[in-house]
PDB file of C-alpha atoms in Angstrom:
ATOM      1  CA  UNK A   1      10.599  24.126   2.045  1.00  0.00           C
ATOM      2  CA  UNK A   2      12.416  22.359  -0.522  1.00  0.00           C
ATOM      3  CA  UNK A   3      10.802  21.614  -4.254  1.00  0.00           C
ATOM      4  CA  UNK A   4      10.595  17.928  -3.946  1.00  0.00           C
ATOM      5  CA  UNK A   5       8.819  18.617  -0.137  1.00  0.00           C
ATOM      6  CA  UNK A   6       6.290  20.312  -1.730  1.00  0.00           C
ATOM      7  CA  UNK A   7       5.627  17.575  -4.303  1.00  0.00           C
ATOM      8  CA  UNK A   8       5.561  15.077  -1.689  1.00  0.00           C
ATOM      9  CA  UNK A   9       2.952  16.834   0.486  1.00  0.00           C
ATOM     10  CA  UNK A  10       1.022  17.462  -2.948  1.00  0.00           C
ATOM     11  CA  UNK A  11       1.309  13.437  -4.178  1.00  0.00           C
ATOM     12  CA  UNK A  12       0.294  12.115  -0.607  1.00  0.00           C
ATOM     13  CA  UNK A  13      -2.777  14.683   0.064  1.00  0.00           C
ATOM     14  CA  UNK A  14      -4.045  14.021  -3.691  1.00  0.00           C
ATOM     15  CA  UNK A  15      -3.821  10.319  -3.475  1.00  0.00           C
ATOM     16  CA  UNK A  16      -5.502  10.067  -0.008  1.00  0.00           C
ATOM     17  CA  UNK A  17      -8.194  12.710  -1.163  1.00  0.00           C
ATOM     18  CA  UNK A  18      -8.721  10.581  -4.820  1.00  0.00           C
ATOM     19  CA  UNK A  19      -9.400   7.218  -2.847  1.00  0.00           C
ATOM     20  CA  UNK A  20     -11.841   8.728  -0.178  1.00  0.00           C
ATOM     21  CA  UNK A  21     -15.741   8.850  -0.657  1.00  0.00           C
ATOM     22  CA  UNK A  22     -17.121  12.040  -1.329  1.00  0.00           C
ATOM     23  CA  UNK A  23     -20.163  13.841   0.962  1.00  0.00           C
ATOM     24  CA  UNK A  24     -23.596  12.306   0.236  1.00  0.00           C
ATOM     25  CA  UNK A  25     -24.731  15.888  -0.837  1.00  0.00           C
ATOM     26  CA  UNK A  26     -21.874  16.608  -3.585  1.00  0.00           C
ATOM     27  CA  UNK A  27     -23.217  16.540  -6.660  1.00  0.00           C
ATOM     28  CA  UNK A  28     -21.629  16.648 -10.307  1.00  0.00           C
ATOM     29  CA  UNK A  29     -22.857  18.593 -12.902  1.00  0.00           C
ATOM     30  CA  UNK A  30     -20.455  17.197 -15.829  1.00  0.00           C
ATOM     31  CA  UNK A  31     -22.171  16.255 -18.901  1.00  0.00           C
ATOM     32  CA  UNK A  32     -20.884  12.628 -17.434  1.00  0.00           C
ATOM     33  CA  UNK A  33     -23.125  12.167 -14.873  1.00  0.00           C
ATOM     34  CA  UNK A  34     -25.861  14.004 -16.657  1.00  0.00           C
ATOM     35  CA  UNK A  35     -28.707  11.114 -16.363  1.00  0.00           C
ATOM     36  CA  UNK A  36     -27.244   9.160 -13.680  1.00  0.00           C
ATOM     37  CA  UNK A  37     -28.547   8.959 -10.192  1.00  0.00           C
ATOM     38  CA  UNK A  38     -25.409   9.492  -7.234  1.00  0.00           C
ATOM     39  CA  UNK A  39     -26.002   5.720  -6.774  1.00  0.00           C
ATOM     40  CA  UNK A  40     -24.542   5.497 -10.334  1.00  0.00           C
ATOM     41  CA  UNK A  41     -21.508   7.722 -10.032  1.00  0.00           C
ATOM     42  CA  UNK A  42     -18.092   6.975  -8.757  1.00  0.00           C
ATOM     43  CA  UNK A  43     -17.705   8.276  -4.993  1.00  0.00           C
ATOM     44  CA  UNK A  44     -14.194   8.665  -5.580  1.00  0.00           C
ATOM     45  CA  UNK A  45     -14.805  10.367  -9.258  1.00  0.00           C
ATOM     46  CA  UNK A  46     -17.961  11.918  -8.887  1.00  0.00           C
ATOM     47  CA  UNK A  47     -17.632  12.812 -12.549  1.00  0.00           C
ATOM     48  CA  UNK A  48     -17.371   9.529 -14.184  1.00  0.00           C
ATOM     49  CA  UNK A  49     -19.750   6.623 -14.021  1.00  0.00           C
ATOM     50  CA  UNK A  50     -18.849   3.846 -11.627  1.00  0.00           C
ATOM     51  CA  UNK A  51     -17.894   0.599 -12.578  1.00  0.00           C
ATOM     52  CA  UNK A  52     -20.373  -2.023 -12.703  1.00  0.00           C
ATOM     53  CA  UNK A  53     -18.748  -4.571 -10.510  1.00  0.00           C
ATOM     54  CA  UNK A  54     -17.810  -1.986  -7.723  1.00  0.00           C
ATOM     55  CA  UNK A  55     -21.009  -1.683  -5.780  1.00  0.00           C
ATOM     56  CA  UNK A  56     -19.439  -0.880  -2.720  1.00  0.00           C
ATOM     57  CA  UNK A  57     -19.986  -4.166  -0.874  1.00  0.00           C
ATOM     58  CA  UNK A  58     -16.204  -4.388  -0.470  1.00  0.00           C
ATOM     59  CA  UNK A  59     -13.819  -2.690   2.090  1.00  0.00           C
ATOM     60  CA  UNK A  60     -12.770   0.570   0.737  1.00  0.00           C
ATOM     61  CA  UNK A  61     -14.855   0.228  -2.251  1.00  0.00           C
ATOM     62  CA  UNK A  62     -15.408   3.928  -3.288  1.00  0.00           C
ATOM     63  CA  UNK A  63     -15.801   3.124  -7.047  1.00  0.00           C
ATOM     64  CA  UNK A  64     -12.037   4.209  -8.220  1.00  0.00           C
ATOM     65  CA  UNK A  65     -10.805   2.155 -10.944  1.00  0.00           C
ATOM     66  CA  UNK A  66     -10.163   4.359 -13.970  1.00  0.00           C
ATOM     67  CA  UNK A  67      -8.055   1.813 -15.813  1.00  0.00           C
ATOM     68  CA  UNK A  68     -10.197  -1.009 -15.519  1.00  0.00           C
ATOM     69  CA  UNK A  69      -8.202  -3.168 -13.443  1.00  0.00           C
ATOM     70  CA  UNK A  70     -11.234  -4.753 -11.439  1.00  0.00           C
ATOM     71  CA  UNK A  71     -12.149  -6.807 -14.890  1.00  0.00           C
ATOM     72  CA  UNK A  72     -15.713  -7.806 -15.747  1.00  0.00           C
ATOM     73  CA  UNK A  73     -16.321 -10.790 -13.544  1.00  0.00           C
ATOM     74  CA  UNK A  74     -16.373 -11.236  -9.897  1.00  0.00           C
ATOM     75  CA  UNK A  75     -13.782 -13.755 -10.121  1.00  0.00           C
ATOM     76  CA  UNK A  76     -10.925 -11.122 -11.440  1.00  0.00           C
ATOM     77  CA  UNK A  77     -12.471  -8.659  -9.170  1.00  0.00           C
ATOM     78  CA  UNK A  78     -11.776 -10.765  -5.940  1.00  0.00           C
ATOM     79  CA  UNK A  79      -8.053 -11.960  -7.836  1.00  0.00           C
ATOM     80  CA  UNK A  80      -6.996  -8.097  -7.995  1.00  0.00           C
ATOM     81  CA  UNK A  81      -8.510  -7.464  -4.091  1.00  0.00           C
ATOM     82  CA  UNK A  82      -6.448 -10.159  -3.193  1.00  0.00           C
ATOM     83  CA  UNK A  83      -3.635  -8.819  -5.012  1.00  0.00           C
ATOM     84  CA  UNK A  84      -3.965  -5.243  -4.068  1.00  0.00           C
ATOM     85  CA  UNK A  85      -4.466  -6.209   0.112  1.00  0.00           C
ATOM     86  CA  UNK A  86      -0.987  -8.455  -0.420  1.00  0.00           C
ATOM     87  CA  UNK A  87       0.870  -5.379  -2.092  1.00  0.00           C
ATOM     88  CA  UNK A  88      -0.922  -2.974   0.775  1.00  0.00           C
ATOM     89  CA  UNK A  89       0.694  -5.061   3.450  1.00  0.00           C
ATOM     90  CA  UNK A  90       4.384  -5.262   1.696  1.00  0.00           C
ATOM     91  CA  UNK A  91       3.816  -1.368   0.998  1.00  0.00           C
ATOM     92  CA  UNK A  92       3.236  -0.756   4.626  1.00  0.00           C
ATOM     93  CA  UNK A  93       5.906  -2.906   5.804  1.00  0.00           C
ATOM     94  CA  UNK A  94       8.310  -1.061   3.282  1.00  0.00           C
ATOM     95  CA  UNK A  95       7.421   2.444   4.314  1.00  0.00           C
ATOM     96  CA  UNK A  96       8.670   2.172   7.417  1.00  0.00           C
ATOM     97  CA  UNK A  97      11.828  -0.309   7.033  1.00  0.00           C
ATOM     98  CA  UNK A  98      12.930   2.004   3.830  1.00  0.00           C
ATOM     99  CA  UNK A  99      13.704   5.037   6.021  1.00  0.00           C
ATOM    100  CA  UNK A 100      14.762   2.991   8.938  1.00  0.00           C
ATOM    101  CA  UNK A 101      17.318   1.447   7.000  1.00  0.00           C
ATOM    102  CA  UNK A 102      18.656   4.746   5.833  1.00  0.00           C
ATOM    103  CA  UNK A 103      18.639   5.806   9.482  1.00  0.00           C
ATOM    104  CA  UNK A 104      19.924   2.942  11.062  1.00  0.00           C
ATOM    105  CA  UNK A 105      21.742   0.603   8.795  1.00  0.00           C
ATOM    106  CA  UNK A 106      25.139   1.825   9.334  1.00  0.00           C
ATOM    107  CA  UNK A 107      25.352   2.043  12.975  1.00  0.00           C
ATOM    108  CA  UNK A 108      23.720  -1.527  13.495  1.00  0.00           C
ATOM    109  CA  UNK A 109      26.401  -2.570  10.567  1.00  0.00           C
ATOM    110  CA  UNK A 110      29.229  -0.821  12.549  1.00  0.00           C
ATOM    111  CA  UNK A 111      28.280  -2.605  15.668  1.00  0.00           C
ATOM    112  CA  UNK A 112      27.977  -5.782  14.445  1.00  0.00           C
ATOM    113  CA  UNK A 113      31.060  -5.484  12.738  1.00  0.00           C
ATOM    114  CA  UNK A 114      29.175  -5.781   9.190  1.00  0.00           C
ATOM    115  CA  UNK A 115      29.477  -4.116   5.800  1.00  0.00           C
ATOM    116  CA  UNK A 116      26.584  -1.407   5.710  1.00  0.00           C
ATOM    117  CA  UNK A 117      23.855  -2.390   2.821  1.00  0.00           C
ATOM    118  CA  UNK A 118      23.147   0.816   1.814  1.00  0.00           C
ATOM    119  CA  UNK A 119      24.543   2.599  -1.332  1.00  0.00           C
ATOM    120  CA  UNK A 120      27.499   4.974  -1.563  1.00  0.00           C
ATOM    121  CA  UNK A 121      25.061   8.061  -1.592  1.00  0.00           C
ATOM    122  CA  UNK A 122      23.424   6.247   1.810  1.00  0.00           C
ATOM    123  CA  UNK A 123      20.275   4.989   0.408  1.00  0.00           C
ATOM    124  CA  UNK A 124      18.169   2.127   0.604  1.00  0.00           C
ATOM    125  CA  UNK A 125      19.330  -0.150  -2.451  1.00  0.00           C
ATOM    126  CA  UNK A 126      16.436  -0.667  -5.348  1.00  0.00           C
ATOM    127  CA  UNK A 127      16.351  -1.424  -8.926  1.00  0.00           C
ATOM    128  CA  UNK A 128      16.770   2.415  -9.503  1.00  0.00           C
ATOM    129  CA  UNK A 129      19.176   3.068  -6.628  1.00  0.00           C
ATOM    130  CA  UNK A 130      21.440   0.296  -7.017  1.00  0.00           C
ATOM    131  CA  UNK A 131      22.687  -1.677  -4.297  1.00  0.00           C
ATOM    132  CA  UNK A 132      20.808  -4.757  -4.243  1.00  0.00           C
ATOM    133  CA  UNK A 133      24.099  -6.974  -5.255  1.00  0.00           C
ATOM    134  CA  UNK A 134      25.152  -5.809  -1.783  1.00  0.00           C
ATOM    135  CA  UNK A 135      22.343  -8.072  -0.242  1.00  0.00           C
ATOM    136  CA  UNK A 136      23.370 -11.547   0.880  1.00  0.00           C
ATOM    137  CA  UNK A 137      21.656 -14.329  -0.719  1.00  0.00           C
ATOM    138  CA  UNK A 138      20.787 -15.604   2.560  1.00  0.00           C
ATOM    139  CA  UNK A 139      18.105 -12.555   3.096  1.00  0.00           C
ATOM    140  CA  UNK A 140      16.266 -13.570  -0.461  1.00  0.00           C
ATOM    141  CA  UNK A 141      15.949 -17.183   0.613  1.00  0.00           C
ATOM    142  CA  UNK A 142      14.442 -16.196   3.719  1.00  0.00           C
ATOM    143  CA  UNK A 143      12.231 -13.653   2.240  1.00  0.00           C
ATOM    144  CA  UNK A 144      10.709 -16.091  -0.299  1.00  0.00           C
ATOM    145  CA  UNK A 145      10.447 -18.968   2.648  1.00  0.00           C
ATOM    146  CA  UNK A 146       8.322 -16.464   4.757  1.00  0.00           C
ATOM    147  CA  UNK A 147       6.201 -15.550   1.111  1.00  0.00           C
ATOM    148  CA  UNK A 148       5.661 -18.956   0.790  1.00  0.00           C
ATOM    149  CA  UNK A 149       4.702 -19.601   4.082  1.00  0.00           C
ATOM    150  CA  UNK A 150       1.994 -17.178   4.081  1.00  0.00           C
ATOM    151  CA  UNK A 151       0.834 -18.091   0.992  1.00  0.00           C
ATOM    152  CA  UNK A 152       0.543 -21.416   1.900  1.00  0.00           C
ATOM    153  CA  UNK A 153      -1.721 -20.438   4.951  1.00  0.00           C
ATOM    154  CA  UNK A 154      -3.733 -18.089   2.495  1.00  0.00           C
ATOM    155  CA  UNK A 155      -4.283 -20.991   0.699  1.00  0.00           C
ATOM    156  CA  UNK A 156      -5.752 -23.612   3.259  1.00  0.00           C
ATOM    157  CA  UNK A 157      -7.655 -20.908   4.832  1.00  0.00           C
ATOM    158  CA  UNK A 158      -9.151 -19.864   1.078  1.00  0.00           C
ATOM    159  CA  UNK A 159      -9.973 -23.749   0.760  1.00  0.00           C
ATOM    160  CA  UNK A 160     -11.424 -24.468   3.995  1.00  0.00           C
ATOM    161  CA  UNK A 161     -13.737 -21.524   4.236  1.00  0.00           C
ATOM    162  CA  UNK A 162     -14.917 -21.455   0.262  1.00  0.00           C
ATOM    163  CA  UNK A 163     -17.711 -18.981  -0.579  1.00  0.00           C
ATOM    164  CA  UNK A 164     -17.104 -17.625   2.816  1.00  0.00           C
ATOM    165  CA  UNK A 165     -13.291 -16.607   2.286  1.00  0.00           C
ATOM    166  CA  UNK A 166     -12.453 -13.046   3.097  1.00  0.00           C
ATOM    167  CA  UNK A 167      -9.893 -11.578   0.256  1.00  0.00           C
ATOM    168  CA  UNK A 168      -6.545 -11.217   2.180  1.00  0.00           C
ATOM    169  CA  UNK A 169      -7.206 -13.532   5.097  1.00  0.00           C
ATOM    170  CA  UNK A 170      -4.353 -15.627   6.109  1.00  0.00           C
ATOM    171  CA  UNK A 171      -5.057 -16.475   9.683  1.00  0.00           C
ATOM    172  CA  UNK A 172      -2.724 -14.198  10.573  1.00  0.00           C
ATOM    173  CA  UNK A 173      -4.050 -12.026  13.952  1.00  0.00           C
ATOM    174  CA  UNK A 174      -2.026 -12.603  17.053  1.00  0.00           C
ATOM    175  CA  UNK A 175      -3.081  -9.754  18.733  1.00  0.00           C
ATOM    176  CA  UNK A 176      -6.597 -10.627  18.362  1.00  0.00           C
ATOM    177  CA  UNK A 177      -7.626  -7.019  16.663  1.00  0.00           C
ATOM    178  CA  UNK A 178      -9.836  -8.404  14.117  1.00  0.00           C
ATOM    179  CA  UNK A 179     -13.426  -7.217  15.484  1.00  0.00           C
ATOM    180  CA  UNK A 180     -16.193 -10.269  15.470  1.00  0.00           C
ATOM    181  CA  UNK A 181     -19.222  -8.175  14.120  1.00  0.00           C
ATOM    182  CA  UNK A 182     -19.719  -7.503  10.654  1.00  0.00           C
ATOM    183  CA  UNK A 183     -19.782  -3.668  11.044  1.00  0.00           C
ATOM    184  CA  UNK A 184     -16.098  -3.735  12.780  1.00  0.00           C
ATOM    185  CA  UNK A 185     -14.583  -6.113  10.126  1.00  0.00           C
ATOM    186  CA  UNK A 186     -15.573  -3.755   7.494  1.00  0.00           C
ATOM    187  CA  UNK A 187     -13.942  -0.773   9.197  1.00  0.00           C
ATOM    188  CA  UNK A 188     -10.820  -2.459  10.113  1.00  0.00           C
ATOM    189  CA  UNK A 189     -10.704  -3.647   6.475  1.00  0.00           C
ATOM    190  CA  UNK A 190     -11.044  -0.190   5.346  1.00  0.00           C
ATOM    191  CA  UNK A 191      -8.800   0.952   7.568  1.00  0.00           C
ATOM    192  CA  UNK A 192      -6.018  -1.537   6.179  1.00  0.00           C
ATOM    193  CA  UNK A 193      -6.816  -0.621   2.733  1.00  0.00           C
ATOM    194  CA  UNK A 194      -6.298   2.991   3.034  1.00  0.00           C
ATOM    195  CA  UNK A 195      -3.258   2.442   4.965  1.00  0.00           C
ATOM    196  CA  UNK A 196      -1.857   0.230   2.055  1.00  0.00           C
ATOM    197  CA  UNK A 197      -2.885   2.378  -0.611  1.00  0.00           C
ATOM    198  CA  UNK A 198      -1.059   5.735   0.937  1.00  0.00           C
ATOM    199  CA  UNK A 199       1.567   3.319   1.447  1.00  0.00           C
ATOM    200  CA  UNK A 200       1.941   2.449  -2.332  1.00  0.00           C
ATOM    201  CA  UNK A 201       2.007   5.587  -2.936  1.00  0.00           C
ATOM    202  CA  UNK A 202       4.514   6.832  -0.706  1.00  0.00           C
ATOM    203  CA  UNK A 203       7.030   3.680  -1.430  1.00  0.00           C
ATOM    204  CA  UNK A 204       6.365   5.259  -5.324  1.00  0.00           C
ATOM    205  CA  UNK A 205       7.381   8.615  -3.890  1.00  0.00           C
ATOM    206  CA  UNK A 206      10.327   6.974  -1.941  1.00  0.00           C
ATOM    207  CA  UNK A 207      12.005   5.626  -5.171  1.00  0.00           C
ATOM    208  CA  UNK A 208      10.815   8.682  -7.507  1.00  0.00           C
ATOM    209  CA  UNK A 209      12.427  11.045  -4.900  1.00  0.00           C
ATOM    210  CA  UNK A 210      15.735   9.201  -4.620  1.00  0.00           C
ATOM    211  CA  UNK A 211      16.145   8.510  -8.658  1.00  0.00           C
ATOM    212  CA  UNK A 212      15.887  12.187  -9.311  1.00  0.00           C
ATOM    213  CA  UNK A 213      17.942  13.588  -6.400  1.00  0.00           C
ATOM    214  CA  UNK A 214      20.275  10.721  -5.723  1.00  0.00           C
ATOM    215  CA  UNK A 215      19.955  11.604  -1.863  1.00  0.00           C
ATOM    216  CA  UNK A 216      18.211   9.368   0.832  1.00  0.00           C
ATOM    217  CA  UNK A 217      14.779  10.496   1.413  1.00  0.00           C
ATOM    218  CA  UNK A 218      15.404  10.998   5.108  1.00  0.00           C
ATOM    219  CA  UNK A 219      18.095  13.609   4.257  1.00  0.00           C
ATOM    220  CA  UNK A 220      15.980  14.965   1.469  1.00  0.00           C
ATOM    221  CA  UNK A 221      12.881  15.364   3.695  1.00  0.00           C
ATOM    222  CA  UNK A 222      14.099  15.248   7.190  1.00  0.00           C
ATOM    223  CA  UNK A 223      11.013  16.831   8.715  1.00  0.00           C
ATOM    224  CA  UNK A 224       9.428  13.214   8.307  1.00  0.00           C
ATOM    225  CA  UNK A 225      12.177  11.105   9.777  1.00  0.00           C
ATOM    226  CA  UNK A 226      13.576  13.332  12.835  1.00  0.00           C
ATOM    227  CA  UNK A 227      12.176  13.883  15.889  1.00  0.00           C
ATOM    228  CA  UNK A 228      10.742  17.885  17.003  1.00  0.00           C
ATOM    229  CA  UNK A 229      12.060  17.729  19.997  1.00  0.00           C
TER     230      UNK A 229
END
């Protein structure tokens, strides 16, 4: 296995473990945790105190905020949660779209008689890889328009629900996957956040790996993107 493959596996496993809650019977013996109860300690970082605002009421909250992005007031916390959810959803789409573009773009472009949108080395275009000049302006117009529609719907939902508004709720659930009971909703929200956090780390891994090796991620780590049969 290549070094990049090992690094990718290590980073993915590490990021998933960092956000996951630890068993309740695990106790920290470091000096930082002396004199504090288990409720005062972060579940994700059991050697560090839990941030004041991260009391476990939000979905996916395991006290992980080493850089203090949550802020000192609830309004800032909810604003950052809204941003996290939106970035998570974009990252989940990108984590799928990035490798699919590298696998299928040339074939689809040839079938339609168009020029491929990949870089000369077959990578998905990005700020680090280049190739963004190949993307037609119409694409960006469509992206901005769709983003505007979702932002407007999210704002309308927030205004209509007031204090009952849940971060990330844009009124989009065409398959009715969101449960009606509170426990089920919390579970579904936590799943979405965990998948989104891993997706954000995956996109970071794609970008860094291709910038370092100048090889498509689908070719550098083919075990993740080719069928096993």
